[in-house]
mmCIF file of C-alpha atoms in Angstrom:
data_model
loop_
_atom_site.group_PDB
_atom_site.id
_atom_site.type_symbol
_atom_site.label_atom_id
_atom_site.label_comp_id
_atom_site.label_asym_id
_atom_site.label_seq_id
_atom_site.Cartn_x
_atom_site.Cartn_y
_atom_site.Cartn_z
ATOM 1 C CA MET A 14 0.000 0.000 0.000
ATOM 2 C CA ILE A 15 1.435 3.358 -0.989
ATOM 3 C CA ALA A 16 1.196 5.963 1.788
ATOM 4 C CA GLU A 17 1.523 9.032 -0.400
ATOM 5 C CA LEU A 18 0.754 8.942 -4.085
ATOM 6 C CA PRO A 19 2.379 11.492 -6.427
ATOM 7 C CA GLN A 20 0.219 14.317 -7.704
ATOM 8 C CA PRO A 21 -1.321 14.104 -11.199
ATOM 9 C CA VAL A 22 0.801 15.794 -13.859
ATOM 10 C CA SER A 23 -2.058 16.504 -16.261
ATOM 11 C CA GLN A 24 -5.750 15.868 -16.722
ATOM 12 C CA THR A 25 -5.410 15.366 -20.475
ATOM 13 C CA LEU A 26 -2.145 13.461 -20.965
ATOM 14 C CA THR A 27 -2.501 10.171 -22.885
ATOM 15 C CA PRO A 28 -0.132 7.251 -23.580
ATOM 16 C CA GLU A 29 0.087 8.488 -27.167
ATOM 17 C CA ASP A 30 1.212 11.929 -25.907
ATOM 18 C CA ILE A 31 4.134 10.319 -24.096
ATOM 19 C CA VAL A 32 5.009 8.281 -27.189
ATOM 20 C CA ARG A 33 5.017 11.403 -29.367
ATOM 21 C CA ASP A 34 7.263 13.181 -26.872
ATOM 22 C CA VAL A 35 9.830 10.373 -26.819
ATOM 23 C CA ARG A 36 12.359 10.285 -29.642
ATOM 24 C CA HIS A 37 15.611 8.463 -28.818
ATOM 25 C CA LEU A 38 15.827 6.195 -25.778
ATOM 26 C CA PRO A 39 19.470 5.914 -24.608
ATOM 27 C CA SER A 40 21.090 2.485 -24.304
ATOM 28 C CA ALA A 41 24.191 0.933 -22.764
ATOM 29 C CA PRO A 42 24.296 -2.498 -24.418
ATOM 30 C CA LYS A 43 25.641 -5.154 -22.070
ATOM 31 C CA VAL A 44 26.333 -7.574 -24.904
ATOM 32 C CA LEU A 45 28.297 -5.171 -27.105
ATOM 33 C CA PRO A 46 31.887 -6.248 -26.255
ATOM 34 C CA ARG A 47 31.164 -9.919 -26.942
ATOM 35 C CA LEU A 48 29.071 -9.081 -29.992
ATOM 36 C CA LYS A 49 31.881 -7.022 -31.483
ATOM 37 C CA GLN A 50 34.237 -9.995 -31.082
ATOM 38 C CA LEU A 51 31.835 -12.220 -33.000
ATOM 39 C CA LEU A 52 31.305 -9.674 -35.747
ATOM 40 C CA ILE A 53 35.012 -9.266 -36.502
ATOM 41 C CA ASP A 54 35.612 -13.036 -36.411
ATOM 42 C CA GLY A 55 35.031 -14.395 -39.897
ATOM 43 C CA ASN A 56 34.365 -17.854 -38.449
ATOM 44 C CA SER A 57 31.382 -16.730 -36.379
ATOM 45 C CA SER A 58 28.022 -18.126 -37.419
ATOM 46 C CA ILE A 59 24.786 -16.192 -37.786
ATOM 47 C CA GLN A 60 23.342 -18.395 -35.041
ATOM 48 C CA GLU A 61 25.967 -17.107 -32.590
ATOM 49 C CA ILE A 62 25.301 -13.494 -33.555
ATOM 50 C CA VAL A 63 21.536 -13.883 -33.283
ATOM 51 C CA ALA A 64 21.930 -15.546 -29.886
ATOM 52 C CA LEU A 65 23.692 -12.449 -28.512
ATOM 53 C CA ILE A 66 21.464 -9.887 -30.238
ATOM 54 C CA ARG A 67 18.486 -11.574 -28.588
ATOM 55 C CA LEU A 68 19.973 -10.729 -25.169
ATOM 56 C CA ASP A 69 19.838 -6.944 -25.545
ATOM 57 C CA PRO A 70 16.398 -5.334 -25.918
ATOM 58 C CA GLY A 71 17.800 -2.128 -27.408
ATOM 59 C CA ILE A 72 19.913 -3.802 -30.064
ATOM 60 C CA ALA A 73 17.192 -6.350 -30.832
ATOM 61 C CA LEU A 74 14.647 -3.595 -31.272
ATOM 62 C CA ARG A 75 16.818 -1.551 -33.632
ATOM 63 C CA VAL A 76 17.748 -4.640 -35.616
ATOM 64 C CA LEU A 77 14.048 -5.324 -36.102
ATOM 65 C CA GLN A 78 13.318 -1.724 -37.052
ATOM 66 C CA THR A 79 16.204 -1.621 -39.519
ATOM 67 C CA ALA A 80 15.262 -4.941 -41.110
ATOM 68 C CA ASN A 81 11.744 -3.547 -41.553
ATOM 69 C CA SER A 82 12.963 -0.381 -43.261
ATOM 70 C CA ALA A 83 11.924 0.188 -46.856
ATOM 71 C CA TYR A 84 15.399 -0.787 -48.065
ATOM 72 C CA PHE A 85 15.434 -4.234 -46.447
ATOM 73 C CA SER A 86 11.764 -5.160 -46.091
ATOM 74 C CA LYS A 87 10.551 -4.805 -49.694
ATOM 75 C CA GLY A 88 7.082 -4.449 -48.196
ATOM 76 C CA VAL A 89 7.218 -7.647 -46.104
ATOM 77 C CA ARG A 90 7.631 -7.104 -42.358
ATOM 78 C CA CYS A 91 9.424 -9.396 -39.916
ATOM 79 C CA HIS A 92 8.900 -9.492 -36.160
ATOM 80 C CA THR A 93 11.658 -11.711 -34.708
ATOM 81 C CA VAL A 94 15.418 -11.255 -34.496
ATOM 82 C CA ASP A 95 16.253 -14.438 -36.394
ATOM 83 C CA GLU A 96 14.071 -13.306 -39.299
ATOM 84 C CA ALA A 97 15.680 -9.857 -39.257
ATOM 85 C CA VAL A 98 19.283 -11.110 -39.283
ATOM 86 C CA ASN A 99 18.558 -13.706 -41.945
ATOM 87 C CA ARG A 100 16.906 -11.012 -44.054
ATOM 88 C CA VAL A 101 19.933 -8.726 -44.185
ATOM 89 C CA GLY A 102 22.568 -11.484 -44.250
ATOM 90 C CA TYR A 103 25.927 -11.855 -42.512
ATOM 91 C CA ASN A 104 27.693 -9.235 -44.624
ATOM 92 C CA GLN A 105 25.236 -6.545 -43.500
ATOM 93 C CA VAL A 106 24.946 -7.572 -39.858
ATOM 94 C CA TYR A 107 27.924 -5.512 -38.671
ATOM 95 C CA GLU A 108 26.522 -2.288 -40.168
ATOM 96 C CA LEU A 109 23.060 -3.131 -38.901
ATOM 97 C CA VAL A 110 24.230 -3.750 -35.336
ATOM 98 C CA SER A 111 26.483 -0.671 -35.381
ATOM 99 C CA TYR A 112 23.445 1.393 -36.333
ATOM 100 C CA ALA A 113 21.433 -0.312 -33.631
ATOM 101 C CA VAL A 114 23.988 0.573 -30.975
ATOM 102 C CA SER A 115 24.521 4.143 -32.146
ATOM 103 C CA SER A 116 20.772 4.739 -32.113
ATOM 104 C CA GLN A 117 20.743 3.878 -28.381
ATOM 105 C CA VAL A 118 17.252 2.701 -27.706
ATOM 106 C CA LEU A 119 16.863 0.709 -24.540
ATOM 107 C CA VAL A 120 18.428 -0.568 -21.299
ATOM 108 C CA ARG A 121 19.300 2.341 -19.038
ATOM 109 C CA SER A 122 18.890 3.366 -15.425
ATOM 110 C CA LEU A 123 15.326 4.501 -14.761
ATOM 111 C CA GLU A 124 15.411 7.206 -12.081
ATOM 112 C CA THR A 125 11.641 7.559 -12.060
ATOM 113 C CA TYR A 126 11.256 3.910 -11.038
ATOM 114 C CA GLY A 127 14.510 3.454 -9.106
ATOM 115 C CA ILE A 128 15.675 0.698 -11.467
ATOM 116 C CA GLU A 129 19.340 0.323 -12.388
ATOM 117 C CA ALA A 130 20.375 -0.459 -15.972
ATOM 118 C CA ASP A 131 21.651 -3.933 -15.096
ATOM 119 C CA GLU A 132 18.425 -4.724 -13.259
ATOM 120 C CA LEU A 133 16.335 -3.642 -16.236
ATOM 121 C CA TRP A 134 18.453 -5.756 -18.569
ATOM 122 C CA LYS A 135 18.057 -8.822 -16.349
ATOM 123 C CA MET A 136 14.311 -8.259 -16.076
ATOM 124 C CA SER A 137 13.959 -7.994 -19.832
ATOM 125 C CA VAL A 138 16.062 -11.041 -20.738
ATOM 126 C CA ALA A 139 14.655 -13.235 -17.951
ATOM 127 C CA CYS A 140 11.122 -12.356 -19.009
ATOM 128 C CA ALA A 141 11.967 -13.137 -22.633
ATOM 129 C CA LEU A 142 13.424 -16.532 -21.719
ATOM 130 C CA ALA A 143 10.454 -17.272 -19.455
ATOM 131 C CA ALA A 144 7.958 -16.313 -22.165
ATOM 132 C CA GLU A 145 9.764 -18.502 -24.671
ATOM 133 C CA GLU A 146 9.733 -21.480 -22.282
ATOM 134 C CA LEU A 147 6.031 -20.977 -21.597
ATOM 135 C CA ALA A 148 5.248 -20.734 -25.298
ATOM 136 C CA GLY A 149 7.068 -24.007 -25.898
ATOM 137 C CA ARG A 150 4.879 -25.722 -23.311
ATOM 138 C CA THR A 151 1.603 -24.179 -24.404
ATOM 139 C CA GLY A 152 1.834 -24.304 -28.194
ATOM 140 C CA LEU A 153 2.144 -20.547 -28.731
ATOM 141 C CA ASP A 154 4.645 -18.825 -31.045
ATOM 142 C CA ARG A 155 8.023 -19.022 -29.282
ATOM 143 C CA ASN A 156 9.667 -16.202 -31.244
ATOM 144 C CA ALA A 157 6.725 -13.851 -30.745
ATOM 145 C CA ALA A 158 6.649 -14.728 -27.041
ATOM 146 C CA TYR A 159 10.380 -13.996 -26.733
ATOM 147 C CA THR A 160 9.933 -10.594 -28.393
ATOM 148 C CA ILE A 161 6.997 -9.755 -26.119
ATOM 149 C CA GLY A 162 8.972 -10.709 -23.025
ATOM 150 C CA LEU A 163 12.064 -8.819 -24.164
ATOM 151 C CA LEU A 164 10.090 -5.610 -24.786
ATOM 152 C CA HIS A 165 7.517 -5.889 -21.988
ATOM 153 C CA ALA A 166 9.156 -3.063 -20.000
ATOM 154 C CA VAL A 167 9.600 -0.618 -22.887
ATOM 155 C CA GLY A 168 6.818 1.503 -21.384
ATOM 156 C CA LEU A 169 8.952 2.044 -18.272
ATOM 157 C CA VAL A 170 11.711 3.487 -20.434
ATOM 158 C CA ALA A 171 9.312 5.774 -22.294
ATOM 159 C CA VAL A 172 7.726 7.061 -19.068
ATOM 160 C CA ASP A 173 11.155 7.660 -17.543
ATOM 161 C CA GLU A 174 12.326 9.517 -20.651
ATOM 162 C CA TRP A 175 9.198 11.674 -20.557
ATOM 163 C CA ALA A 176 9.764 12.403 -16.853
ATOM 164 C CA LEU A 177 13.386 13.436 -17.476
ATOM 165 C CA ARG A 178 12.078 16.100 -19.854
ATOM 166 C CA ASN A 179 8.912 17.184 -18.116
ATOM 167 C CA ALA A 180 8.874 16.130 -14.441
ATOM 168 C CA ARG A 181 12.443 15.375 -13.380
ATOM 169 C CA ASP A 182 11.598 14.966 -9.685
ATOM 170 C CA LEU A 183 8.842 12.425 -10.324
ATOM 171 C CA ARG A 184 9.296 9.151 -8.445
ATOM 172 C CA LEU A 185 6.957 6.175 -8.844
ATOM 173 C CA VAL A 186 6.694 3.400 -6.276
ATOM 174 C CA ASN A 187 6.964 -0.256 -7.292
ATOM 175 C CA ALA A 188 4.797 -2.470 -5.081
ATOM 176 C CA GLY A 189 6.156 -5.648 -6.674
ATOM 177 C CA PHE A 190 4.513 -8.353 -8.746
ATOM 178 C CA PRO A 191 1.789 -8.372 -9.955
ATOM 179 C CA ARG A 192 0.718 -4.706 -9.773
ATOM 180 C CA GLU A 193 4.218 -3.161 -9.763
ATOM 181 C CA ALA A 194 3.998 0.664 -10.064
ATOM 182 C CA THR A 195 0.482 0.801 -11.484
ATOM 183 C CA GLU A 196 -1.043 2.572 -8.481
ATOM 184 C CA SER A 197 1.512 5.380 -8.674
ATOM 185 C CA GLU A 198 1.258 5.523 -12.471
ATOM 186 C CA ARG A 199 -2.523 5.827 -12.428
ATOM 187 C CA ALA A 200 -2.357 8.479 -9.716
ATOM 188 C CA VAL A 201 0.045 10.560 -11.811
ATOM 189 C CA PHE A 202 -1.008 9.856 -15.397
ATOM 190 C CA GLY A 203 -4.358 8.092 -15.281
ATOM 191 C CA PHE A 204 -2.810 5.110 -17.127
ATOM 192 C CA THR A 205 0.063 2.634 -16.767
ATOM 193 C CA GLN A 206 3.429 2.045 -18.356
ATOM 194 C CA ALA A 207 1.888 -1.020 -20.053
ATOM 195 C CA GLN A 208 -0.473 1.222 -22.010
ATOM 196 C CA VAL A 209 2.453 3.450 -22.969
ATOM 197 C CA GLY A 210 4.477 0.409 -24.014
ATOM 198 C CA GLY A 211 1.630 -0.874 -26.161
ATOM 199 C CA ALA A 212 1.226 2.509 -27.813
ATOM 200 C CA LEU A 213 4.975 2.729 -28.438
ATOM 201 C CA LEU A 214 5.061 -0.688 -30.112
ATOM 202 C CA VAL A 215 2.139 0.343 -32.322
ATOM 203 C CA GLU A 216 4.049 3.517 -33.233
ATOM 204 C CA TRP A 217 7.016 1.308 -34.134
ATOM 205 C CA GLU A 218 4.668 -0.770 -36.315
ATOM 206 C CA PHE A 219 4.793 -4.003 -34.349
ATOM 207 C CA PRO A 220 1.719 -6.178 -34.994
ATOM 208 C CA SER A 221 -1.147 -6.280 -32.514
ATOM 209 C CA SER A 222 -0.111 -9.834 -31.626
ATOM 210 C CA ILE A 223 2.956 -8.310 -29.926
ATOM 211 C CA ALA A 224 1.705 -4.843 -28.906
ATOM 212 C CA GLU A 225 -1.552 -5.975 -27.294
ATOM 213 C CA PRO A 226 -0.110 -8.498 -24.800
ATOM 214 C CA VAL A 227 2.310 -5.773 -23.655
ATOM 215 C CA ARG A 228 -0.577 -3.291 -23.354
ATOM 216 C CA TRP A 229 -2.698 -5.717 -21.308
ATOM 217 C CA GLN A 230 0.032 -7.291 -19.166
ATOM 218 C CA TYR A 231 -1.769 -6.167 -15.988
ATOM 219 C CA ALA A 232 -5.224 -7.282 -17.156
ATOM 220 C CA PRO A 233 -4.724 -10.166 -19.604
ATOM 221 C CA ARG A 234 -8.380 -11.126 -19.896
ATOM 222 C CA SER A 235 -9.264 -7.627 -21.078
ATOM 223 C CA SER A 236 -7.233 -8.142 -24.247
ATOM 224 C CA ALA A 237 -9.529 -8.738 -27.199
ATOM 225 C CA GLY A 238 -8.067 -11.588 -29.214
ATOM 226 C CA HIS A 239 -4.729 -11.800 -27.375
ATOM 227 C CA ALA A 240 -5.734 -12.878 -23.870
ATOM 228 C CA LYS A 241 -3.742 -16.117 -23.986
ATOM 229 C CA MET A 242 -0.466 -14.397 -24.902
ATOM 230 C CA ALA A 243 -1.171 -11.639 -22.354
ATOM 231 C CA SER A 244 -1.694 -14.344 -19.709
ATOM 232 C CA LEU A 245 1.566 -15.918 -20.844
ATOM 233 C CA LEU A 246 3.333 -12.584 -20.278
ATOM 234 C CA HIS A 247 1.728 -12.308 -16.828
ATOM 235 C CA VAL A 248 3.111 -15.717 -15.822
ATOM 236 C CA ALA A 249 6.464 -14.952 -17.480
ATOM 237 C CA LYS A 250 6.753 -11.848 -15.306
ATOM 238 C CA TRP A 251 6.248 -14.000 -12.217
ATOM 239 C CA LEU A 252 9.021 -16.304 -13.397
ATOM 240 C CA ARG A 253 11.193 -13.257 -14.156
ATOM 241 C CA THR A 254 10.639 -11.904 -10.641
ATOM 242 C CA THR A 255 11.282 -15.259 -8.996
ATOM 243 C CA VAL A 256 14.514 -15.811 -10.923
ATOM 244 C CA CYS A 257 15.894 -12.258 -10.678
ATOM 245 C CA SER A 258 14.746 -11.537 -7.096
ATOM 246 C CA PRO A 259 14.518 -14.906 -5.332
ATOM 247 C CA GLY A 260 14.030 -13.248 -1.947
ATOM 248 C CA ALA A 261 11.079 -11.171 -3.111
ATOM 249 C CA MET A 262 8.522 -13.955 -2.468
ATOM 250 C CA ALA A 263 6.171 -12.751 -5.197
ATOM 251 C CA PRO A 264 2.595 -14.041 -4.908
ATOM 252 C CA LEU A 265 1.844 -16.875 -7.298
ATOM 253 C CA PRO A 266 0.173 -16.020 -10.619
ATOM 254 C CA GLU A 267 -3.601 -16.007 -10.485
ATOM 255 C CA THR A 268 -5.146 -19.407 -11.146
ATOM 256 C CA MET A 269 -7.213 -18.110 -14.057
ATOM 257 C CA HIS A 270 -4.053 -17.173 -15.977
ATOM 258 C CA LEU A 271 -2.513 -20.588 -15.355
ATOM 259 C CA GLN A 272 -5.743 -22.238 -16.479
ATOM 260 C CA THR A 273 -5.699 -20.178 -19.686
ATOM 261 C CA LEU A 274 -2.307 -21.740 -20.432
ATOM 262 C CA SER A 275 -3.296 -25.219 -19.198
ATOM 263 C CA LEU A 276 -0.645 -24.986 -16.483
ATOM 264 C CA THR A 277 -0.768 -25.831 -12.794
ATOM 265 C CA ARG A 278 1.098 -24.261 -9.932
ATOM 266 C CA ALA A 279 3.155 -27.436 -9.745
ATOM 267 C CA ASN A 280 4.484 -26.658 -13.235
ATOM 268 C CA LEU A 281 5.987 -23.391 -11.969
ATOM 269 C CA ALA A 282 8.830 -25.121 -10.097
ATOM 270 C CA SER A 283 10.224 -26.815 -13.207
ATOM 271 C CA LEU A 284 9.736 -23.630 -15.250
ATOM 272 C CA THR A 285 11.593 -21.592 -12.633
ATOM 273 C CA ALA A 286 14.466 -24.080 -12.662
ATOM 274 C CA GLU A 287 14.699 -23.976 -16.457
ATOM 275 C CA VAL A 288 14.620 -20.169 -16.677
ATOM 276 C CA SER A 289 17.231 -19.995 -13.893
ATOM 277 C CA ARG A 290 19.442 -22.416 -15.827
ATOM 278 C CA ARG A 291 19.172 -20.392 -19.017
ATOM 279 C CA MET A 292 19.845 -17.106 -17.199
ATOM 280 C CA ALA A 293 22.909 -18.666 -15.586
ATOM 281 C CA ALA A 294 24.112 -19.696 -19.041
ATOM 282 C CA VAL A 295 23.556 -16.147 -20.307
ATOM 283 C CA ASN A 296 25.399 -14.614 -17.348
ATOM 284 C CA SER A 297 28.273 -17.048 -17.776
ATOM 285 C CA LEU A 298 28.527 -16.181 -21.448
ATOM 286 C CA LEU A 299 28.625 -12.429 -20.860
ATOM 287 C CA ASP A 300 30.717 -12.395 -17.687
ATOM 288 C CA THR A 301 33.441 -14.803 -18.771
ATOM 289 C CA GLY A 302 33.513 -14.346 -22.534
ATOM 290 C CA VAL A 303 33.055 -18.103 -23.066
ATOM 291 C CA GLU A 304 32.421 -19.121 -26.651
ATOM 292 C CA ILE A 305 28.812 -19.862 -27.571
ATOM 293 C CA ALA A 306 29.417 -23.547 -28.196
ATOM 294 C CA THR A 307 25.798 -24.654 -28.497
ATOM 295 C CA PRO A 308 23.570 -21.695 -29.382
ATOM 296 C CA ARG A 309 20.770 -23.963 -30.568
ATOM 297 C CA SER A 310 20.585 -25.723 -27.199
ATOM 298 C CA MET A 311 20.759 -22.445 -25.295
ATOM 299 C CA PHE A 312 18.059 -20.921 -27.476
ATOM 300 C CA PRO A 313 15.760 -23.765 -28.591
ATOM 301 C CA ALA A 314 13.675 -21.526 -30.834
ATOM 302 C CA ALA A 315 16.694 -21.413 -33.113
ATOM 303 C CA GLN A 316 15.926 -24.948 -34.215
ATOM 304 C CA ASN A 317 13.558 -23.565 -36.812
ATOM 305 C CA TRP A 318 16.030 -21.057 -38.279
ATOM 306 C CA GLU A 319 16.792 -21.381 -41.969
ATOM 307 C CA ILE A 320 20.419 -20.409 -42.368
#
């Protein structure tokens, strides 16, 4: 329970207003040093490069946007990193990633929410891995689920960027899973970061199948046509919280969301163990510089790549 809620900033502000006010979202890519090594090594495979790109929301997002530019897309859009990298080819990946990094989109400290850059990165990647695992068990699109999980917190970044320009002293209180900072956000804006994130993804021309689950992450059953994927994101966020903050003791996901996915609470233990294992593999890769020996086993969705 929040003792003192911040004061409203405007009676007329909308999520779309925040999106229009946000231009470039700064980034400090955690994967860049290792990615640069792969890109200058002529023996590196596209699978290895994709595996690392998938670990940084900012780079992944700019890779997707660049691959969907008029030059590369030829009118046909793609919505997953493996599609984007395969579209431009190995010879163009270095330029594409360099552009992605220089554009600086995502992963930064969020003063408004009191979230450090490394924490935001871990949240994003853990949620992506959790969403992908859940999709594999429930028959949903693994690549779409990964993208949704990776970008689920983009609304936080947009709100923080808006606050830096318009309300620098604004601080929002995170009450933890499942409601997070929604009470503070509604008190200040009349809407949540999820609605801003959904609007931002629409602005960036992501399909409704990705934007809508992000928009309805706090109320999955309110999503028209995308309730199952929104429920998947809800459960993925619980897994993310449990893996990244094991002492937080987050309340279990609501039964109705588990039922939507044909999961039981007993399934959560094995899912938590698997997401923890994959996060440990990611951390080992980035912290020690170990070669990506088995990218297809670390990222099972890669099994369907056409290289």
